[in-house]
PDB file of C-alpha atoms in Angstrom:
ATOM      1  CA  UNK A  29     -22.249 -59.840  47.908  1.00 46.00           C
ATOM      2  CA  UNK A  30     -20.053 -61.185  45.143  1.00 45.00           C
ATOM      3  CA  UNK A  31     -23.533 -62.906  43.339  1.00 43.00           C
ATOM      4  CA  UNK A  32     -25.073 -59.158  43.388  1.00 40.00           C
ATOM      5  CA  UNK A  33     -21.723 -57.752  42.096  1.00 39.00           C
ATOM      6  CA  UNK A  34     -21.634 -59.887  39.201  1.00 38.00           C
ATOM      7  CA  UNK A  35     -25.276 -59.512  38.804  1.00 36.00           C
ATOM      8  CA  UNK A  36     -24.874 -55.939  38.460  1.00 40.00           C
ATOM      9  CA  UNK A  37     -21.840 -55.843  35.921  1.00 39.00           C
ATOM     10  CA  UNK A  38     -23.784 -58.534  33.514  1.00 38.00           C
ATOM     11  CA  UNK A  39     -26.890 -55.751  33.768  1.00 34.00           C
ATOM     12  CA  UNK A  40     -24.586 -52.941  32.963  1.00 35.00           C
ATOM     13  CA  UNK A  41     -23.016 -54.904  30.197  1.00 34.00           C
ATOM     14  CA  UNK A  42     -26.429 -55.986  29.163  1.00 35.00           C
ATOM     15  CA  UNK A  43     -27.473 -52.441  29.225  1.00 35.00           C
ATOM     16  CA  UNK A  44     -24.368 -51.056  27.210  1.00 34.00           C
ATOM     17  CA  UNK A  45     -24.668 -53.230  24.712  1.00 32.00           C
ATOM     18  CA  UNK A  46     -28.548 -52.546  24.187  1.00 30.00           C
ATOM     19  CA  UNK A  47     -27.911 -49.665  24.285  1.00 31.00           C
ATOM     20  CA  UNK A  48     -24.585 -49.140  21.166  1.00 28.00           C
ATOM     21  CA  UNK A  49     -27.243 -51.525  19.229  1.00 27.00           C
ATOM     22  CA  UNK A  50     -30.210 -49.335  18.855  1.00 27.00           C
ATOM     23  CA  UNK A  51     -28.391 -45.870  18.604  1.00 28.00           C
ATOM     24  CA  UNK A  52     -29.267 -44.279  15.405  1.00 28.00           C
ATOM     25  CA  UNK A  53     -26.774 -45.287  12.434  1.00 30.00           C
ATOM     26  CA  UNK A  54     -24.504 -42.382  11.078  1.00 30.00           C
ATOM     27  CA  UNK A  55     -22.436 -44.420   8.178  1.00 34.00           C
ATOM     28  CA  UNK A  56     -25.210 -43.367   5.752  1.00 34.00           C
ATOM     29  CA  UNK A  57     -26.562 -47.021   5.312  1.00 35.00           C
ATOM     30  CA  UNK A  58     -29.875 -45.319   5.044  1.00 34.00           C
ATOM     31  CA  UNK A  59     -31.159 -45.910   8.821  1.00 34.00           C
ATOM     32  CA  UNK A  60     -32.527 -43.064  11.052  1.00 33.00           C
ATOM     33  CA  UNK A  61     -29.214 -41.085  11.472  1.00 34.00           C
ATOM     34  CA  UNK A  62     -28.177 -41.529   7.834  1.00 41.00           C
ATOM     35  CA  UNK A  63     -27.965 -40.139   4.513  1.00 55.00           C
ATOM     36  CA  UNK A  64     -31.365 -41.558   3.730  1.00 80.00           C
ATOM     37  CA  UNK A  65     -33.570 -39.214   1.130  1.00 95.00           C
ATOM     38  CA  UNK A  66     -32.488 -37.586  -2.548  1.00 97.00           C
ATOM     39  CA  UNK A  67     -30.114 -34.433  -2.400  1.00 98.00           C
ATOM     40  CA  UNK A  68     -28.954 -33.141  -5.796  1.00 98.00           C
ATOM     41  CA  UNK A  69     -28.218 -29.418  -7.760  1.00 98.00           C
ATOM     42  CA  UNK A  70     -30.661 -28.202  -9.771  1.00 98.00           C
ATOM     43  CA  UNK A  71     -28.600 -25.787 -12.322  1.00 98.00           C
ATOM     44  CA  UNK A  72     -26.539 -25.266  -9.298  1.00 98.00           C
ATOM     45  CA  UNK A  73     -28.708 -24.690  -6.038  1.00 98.00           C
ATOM     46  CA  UNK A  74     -29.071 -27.324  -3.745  1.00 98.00           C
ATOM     47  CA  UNK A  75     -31.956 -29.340  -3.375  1.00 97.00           C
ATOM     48  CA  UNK A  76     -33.263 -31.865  -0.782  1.00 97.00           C
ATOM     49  CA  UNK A  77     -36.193 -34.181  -1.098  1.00 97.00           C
ATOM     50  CA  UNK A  78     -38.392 -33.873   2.038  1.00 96.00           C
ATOM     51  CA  UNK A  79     -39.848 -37.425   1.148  1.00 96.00           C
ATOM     52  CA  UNK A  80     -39.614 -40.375  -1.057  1.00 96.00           C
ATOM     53  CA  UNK A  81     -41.684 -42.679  -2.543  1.00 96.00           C
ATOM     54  CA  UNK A  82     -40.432 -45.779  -4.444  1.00 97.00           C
ATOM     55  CA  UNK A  83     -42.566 -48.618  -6.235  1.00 97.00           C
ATOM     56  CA  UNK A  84     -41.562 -51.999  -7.535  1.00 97.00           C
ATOM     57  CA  UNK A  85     -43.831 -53.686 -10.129  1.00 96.00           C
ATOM     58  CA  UNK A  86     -44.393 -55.139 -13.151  1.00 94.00           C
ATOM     59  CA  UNK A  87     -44.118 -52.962 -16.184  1.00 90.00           C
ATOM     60  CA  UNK A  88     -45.228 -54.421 -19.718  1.00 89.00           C
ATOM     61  CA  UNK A  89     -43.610 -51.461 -21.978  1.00 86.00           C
ATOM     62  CA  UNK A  90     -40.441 -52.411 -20.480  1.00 86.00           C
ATOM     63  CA  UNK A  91     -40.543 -55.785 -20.708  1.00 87.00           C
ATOM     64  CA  UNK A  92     -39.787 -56.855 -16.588  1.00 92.00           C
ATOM     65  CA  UNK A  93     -40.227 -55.521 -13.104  1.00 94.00           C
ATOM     66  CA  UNK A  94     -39.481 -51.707 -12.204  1.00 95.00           C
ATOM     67  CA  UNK A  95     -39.143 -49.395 -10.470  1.00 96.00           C
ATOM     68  CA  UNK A  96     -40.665 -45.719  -9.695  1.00 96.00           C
ATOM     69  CA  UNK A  97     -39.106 -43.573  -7.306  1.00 97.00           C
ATOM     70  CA  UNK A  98     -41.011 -40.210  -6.603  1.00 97.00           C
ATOM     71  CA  UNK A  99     -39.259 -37.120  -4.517  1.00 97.00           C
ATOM     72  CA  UNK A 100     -41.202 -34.331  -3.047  1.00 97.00           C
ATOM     73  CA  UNK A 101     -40.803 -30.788  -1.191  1.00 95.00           C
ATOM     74  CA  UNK A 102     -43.901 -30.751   1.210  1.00 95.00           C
ATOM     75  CA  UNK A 103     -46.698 -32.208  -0.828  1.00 95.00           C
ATOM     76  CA  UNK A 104     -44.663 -30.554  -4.545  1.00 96.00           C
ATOM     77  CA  UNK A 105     -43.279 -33.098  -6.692  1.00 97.00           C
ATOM     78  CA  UNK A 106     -40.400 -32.429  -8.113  1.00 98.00           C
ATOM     79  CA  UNK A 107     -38.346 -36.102  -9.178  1.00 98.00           C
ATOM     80  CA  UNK A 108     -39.947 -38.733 -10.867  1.00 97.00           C
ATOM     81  CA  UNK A 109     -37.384 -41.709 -11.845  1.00 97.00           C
ATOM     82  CA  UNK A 110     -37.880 -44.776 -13.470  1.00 96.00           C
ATOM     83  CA  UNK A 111     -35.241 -47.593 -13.741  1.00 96.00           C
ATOM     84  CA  UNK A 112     -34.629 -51.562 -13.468  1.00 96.00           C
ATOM     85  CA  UNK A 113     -34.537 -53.091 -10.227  1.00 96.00           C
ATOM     86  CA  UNK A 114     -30.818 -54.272 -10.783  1.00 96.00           C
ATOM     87  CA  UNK A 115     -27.064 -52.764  -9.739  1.00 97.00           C
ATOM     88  CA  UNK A 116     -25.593 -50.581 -12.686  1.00 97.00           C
ATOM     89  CA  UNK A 117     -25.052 -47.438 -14.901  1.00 98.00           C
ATOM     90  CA  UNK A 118     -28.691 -46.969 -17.148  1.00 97.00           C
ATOM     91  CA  UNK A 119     -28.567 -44.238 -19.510  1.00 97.00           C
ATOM     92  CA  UNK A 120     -31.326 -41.214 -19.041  1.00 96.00           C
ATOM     93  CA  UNK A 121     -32.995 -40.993 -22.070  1.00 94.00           C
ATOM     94  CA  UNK A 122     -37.195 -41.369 -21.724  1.00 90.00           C
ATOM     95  CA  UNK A 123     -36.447 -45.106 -22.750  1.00 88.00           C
ATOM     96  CA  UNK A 124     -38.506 -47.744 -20.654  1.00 88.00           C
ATOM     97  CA  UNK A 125     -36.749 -51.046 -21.256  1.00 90.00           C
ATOM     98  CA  UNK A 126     -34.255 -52.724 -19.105  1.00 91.00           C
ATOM     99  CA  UNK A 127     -31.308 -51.327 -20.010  1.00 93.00           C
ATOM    100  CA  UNK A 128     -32.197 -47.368 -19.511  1.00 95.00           C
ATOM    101  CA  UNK A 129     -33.972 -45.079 -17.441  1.00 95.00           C
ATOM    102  CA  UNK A 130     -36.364 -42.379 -17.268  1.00 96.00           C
ATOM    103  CA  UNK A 131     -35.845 -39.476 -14.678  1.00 97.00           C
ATOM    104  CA  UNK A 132     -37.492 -36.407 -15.004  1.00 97.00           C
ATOM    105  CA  UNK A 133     -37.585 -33.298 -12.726  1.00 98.00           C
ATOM    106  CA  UNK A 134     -40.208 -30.945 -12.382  1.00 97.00           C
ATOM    107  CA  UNK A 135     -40.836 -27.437 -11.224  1.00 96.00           C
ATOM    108  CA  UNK A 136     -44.199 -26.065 -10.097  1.00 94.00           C
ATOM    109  CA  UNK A 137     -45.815 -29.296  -8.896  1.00 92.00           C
ATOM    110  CA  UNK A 138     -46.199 -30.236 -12.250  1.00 92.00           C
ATOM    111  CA  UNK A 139     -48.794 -28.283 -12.993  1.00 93.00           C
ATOM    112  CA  UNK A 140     -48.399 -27.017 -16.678  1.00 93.00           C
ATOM    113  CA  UNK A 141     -47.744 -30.032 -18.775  1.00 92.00           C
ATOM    114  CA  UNK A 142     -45.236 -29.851 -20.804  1.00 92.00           C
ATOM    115  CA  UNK A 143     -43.395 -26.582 -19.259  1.00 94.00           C
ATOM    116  CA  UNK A 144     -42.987 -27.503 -15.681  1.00 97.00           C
ATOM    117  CA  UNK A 145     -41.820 -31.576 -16.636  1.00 97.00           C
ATOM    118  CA  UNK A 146     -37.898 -31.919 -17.563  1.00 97.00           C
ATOM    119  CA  UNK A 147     -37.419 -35.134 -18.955  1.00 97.00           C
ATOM    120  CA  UNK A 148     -33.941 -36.386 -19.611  1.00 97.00           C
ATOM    121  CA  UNK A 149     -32.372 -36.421 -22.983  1.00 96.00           C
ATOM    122  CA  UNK A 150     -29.167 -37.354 -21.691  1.00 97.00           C
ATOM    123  CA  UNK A 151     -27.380 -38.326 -18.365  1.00 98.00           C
ATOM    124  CA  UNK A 152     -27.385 -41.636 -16.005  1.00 98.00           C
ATOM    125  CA  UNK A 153     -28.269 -43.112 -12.906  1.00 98.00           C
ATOM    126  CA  UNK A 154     -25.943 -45.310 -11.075  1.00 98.00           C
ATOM    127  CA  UNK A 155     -27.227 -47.631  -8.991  1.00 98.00           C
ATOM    128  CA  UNK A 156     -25.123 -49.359  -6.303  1.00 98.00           C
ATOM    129  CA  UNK A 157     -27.671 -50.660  -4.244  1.00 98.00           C
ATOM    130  CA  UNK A 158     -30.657 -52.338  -5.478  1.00 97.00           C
ATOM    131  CA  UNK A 159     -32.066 -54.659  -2.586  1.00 97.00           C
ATOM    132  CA  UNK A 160     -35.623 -55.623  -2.952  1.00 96.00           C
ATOM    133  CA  UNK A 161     -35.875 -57.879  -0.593  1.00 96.00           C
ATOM    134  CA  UNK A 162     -34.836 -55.465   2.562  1.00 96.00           C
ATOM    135  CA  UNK A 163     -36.340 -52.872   0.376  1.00 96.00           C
ATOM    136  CA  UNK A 164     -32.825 -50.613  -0.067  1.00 97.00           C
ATOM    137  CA  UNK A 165     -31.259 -48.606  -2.563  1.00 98.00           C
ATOM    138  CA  UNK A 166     -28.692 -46.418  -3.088  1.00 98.00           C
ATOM    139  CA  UNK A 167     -28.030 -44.588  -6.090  1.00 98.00           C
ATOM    140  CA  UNK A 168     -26.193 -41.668  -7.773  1.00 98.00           C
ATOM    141  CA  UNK A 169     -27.478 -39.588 -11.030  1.00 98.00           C
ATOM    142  CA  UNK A 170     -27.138 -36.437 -13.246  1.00 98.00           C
ATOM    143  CA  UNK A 171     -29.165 -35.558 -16.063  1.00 98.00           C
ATOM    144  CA  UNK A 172     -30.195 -32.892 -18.232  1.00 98.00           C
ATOM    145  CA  UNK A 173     -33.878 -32.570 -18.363  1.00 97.00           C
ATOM    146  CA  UNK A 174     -35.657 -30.585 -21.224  1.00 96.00           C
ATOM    147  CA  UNK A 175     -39.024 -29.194 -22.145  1.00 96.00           C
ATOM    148  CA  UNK A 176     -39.058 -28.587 -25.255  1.00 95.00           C
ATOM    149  CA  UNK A 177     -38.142 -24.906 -24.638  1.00 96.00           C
ATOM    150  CA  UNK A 178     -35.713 -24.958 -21.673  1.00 96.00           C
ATOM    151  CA  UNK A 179     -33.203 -26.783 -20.001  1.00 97.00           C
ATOM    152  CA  UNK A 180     -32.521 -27.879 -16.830  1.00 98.00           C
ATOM    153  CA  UNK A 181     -29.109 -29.349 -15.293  1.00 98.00           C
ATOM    154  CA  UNK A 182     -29.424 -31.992 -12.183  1.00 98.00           C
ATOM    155  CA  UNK A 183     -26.083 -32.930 -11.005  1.00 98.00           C
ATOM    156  CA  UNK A 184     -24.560 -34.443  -7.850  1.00 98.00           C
ATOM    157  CA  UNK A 185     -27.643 -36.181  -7.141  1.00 98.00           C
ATOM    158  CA  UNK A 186     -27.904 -39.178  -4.252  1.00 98.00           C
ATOM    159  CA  UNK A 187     -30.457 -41.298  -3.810  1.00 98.00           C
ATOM    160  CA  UNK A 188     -30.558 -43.753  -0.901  1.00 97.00           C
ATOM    161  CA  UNK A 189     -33.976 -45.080   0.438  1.00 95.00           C
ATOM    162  CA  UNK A 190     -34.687 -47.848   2.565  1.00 95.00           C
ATOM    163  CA  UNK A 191     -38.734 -48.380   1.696  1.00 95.00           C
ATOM    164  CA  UNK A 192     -40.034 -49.847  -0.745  1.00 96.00           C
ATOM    165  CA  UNK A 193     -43.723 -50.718  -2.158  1.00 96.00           C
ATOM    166  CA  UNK A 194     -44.894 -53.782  -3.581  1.00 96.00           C
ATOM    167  CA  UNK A 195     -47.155 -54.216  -5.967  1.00 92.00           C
TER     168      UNK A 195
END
């Protein structure tokens, strides 16, 4: 009787402990019950990325490896970024070298080049998390983006994605 006891409390321990170790992650470390995705304002409404795509490779104009990180609402894109795979503050200014970064936000899909793409002509991207190896990274930005004719603000952005592709 005392064997099946102890057999029992080792399964409920067993059980418990499975159990705290696969529950969804709410410290917003990017796992399933995180923060993971892009929010930001878009001249102040609220905006949330229903998916994200980001890319690390090889990019001659800029002289290293980068990366490309493109947000979407349904199949609409509206956030394209482009910055070095590395921690720090690069400035947004269309510049594709290792020390800046490109972000641009668009309206309408993108369809009427150049009035629907926003590219920055000032603002940053901060990036605190840039793991390539376990494919992670967290990020904050703001930007103005312009199109010749208009401007747009993007502030209070976060980015924090847990996928990325290799090419």
């Amino acid at each position: 009787m005392k064997t099946v006891k102890l057999f029992g409390c080792a399964l409920f321990v067993m059980a418990a402990t499975l159990w705290t170790s696969c529950s969804s992650s709410s410290d917003g470390d990017g796992g399933s019950g995180g923060t993971q995705g892009i929010t930001f304002k878009a001249d102040g409404t609220a905006v949330t990325a229903s998916s994200v795509d980001a890319t690390l490779y090889s990019n001659s104009v800029a002289g290293g490896r980068y990366i490309d990180v493109y947000a979407f609402q349904g199949t609409n894109q509206i956030l394209e970024f482009h910055f070095p795979p590395k921690t720090g503050s690069f400035t947004a200014n269309q510049t594709m070298d290792m020390s800046h970064s490109w972000l641009t936000y668009m309206t309408n899909n993108g369809l009427d080049y150049p009035g629907d793409y926003f590219g920055s002509t000032s603002g940053t991207i901060n990036v605190t998390t840039c793991d390539t190896i376990n494919n992670k990274i967290v990020a904050t930005f703001n930007f103005v983006g312009d199109n010749g004719t208009v401007t747009k603000t993007i502030s209070e952005g976060t980015l924090n994605i847990n996928a990325i592709s290799h090419d």
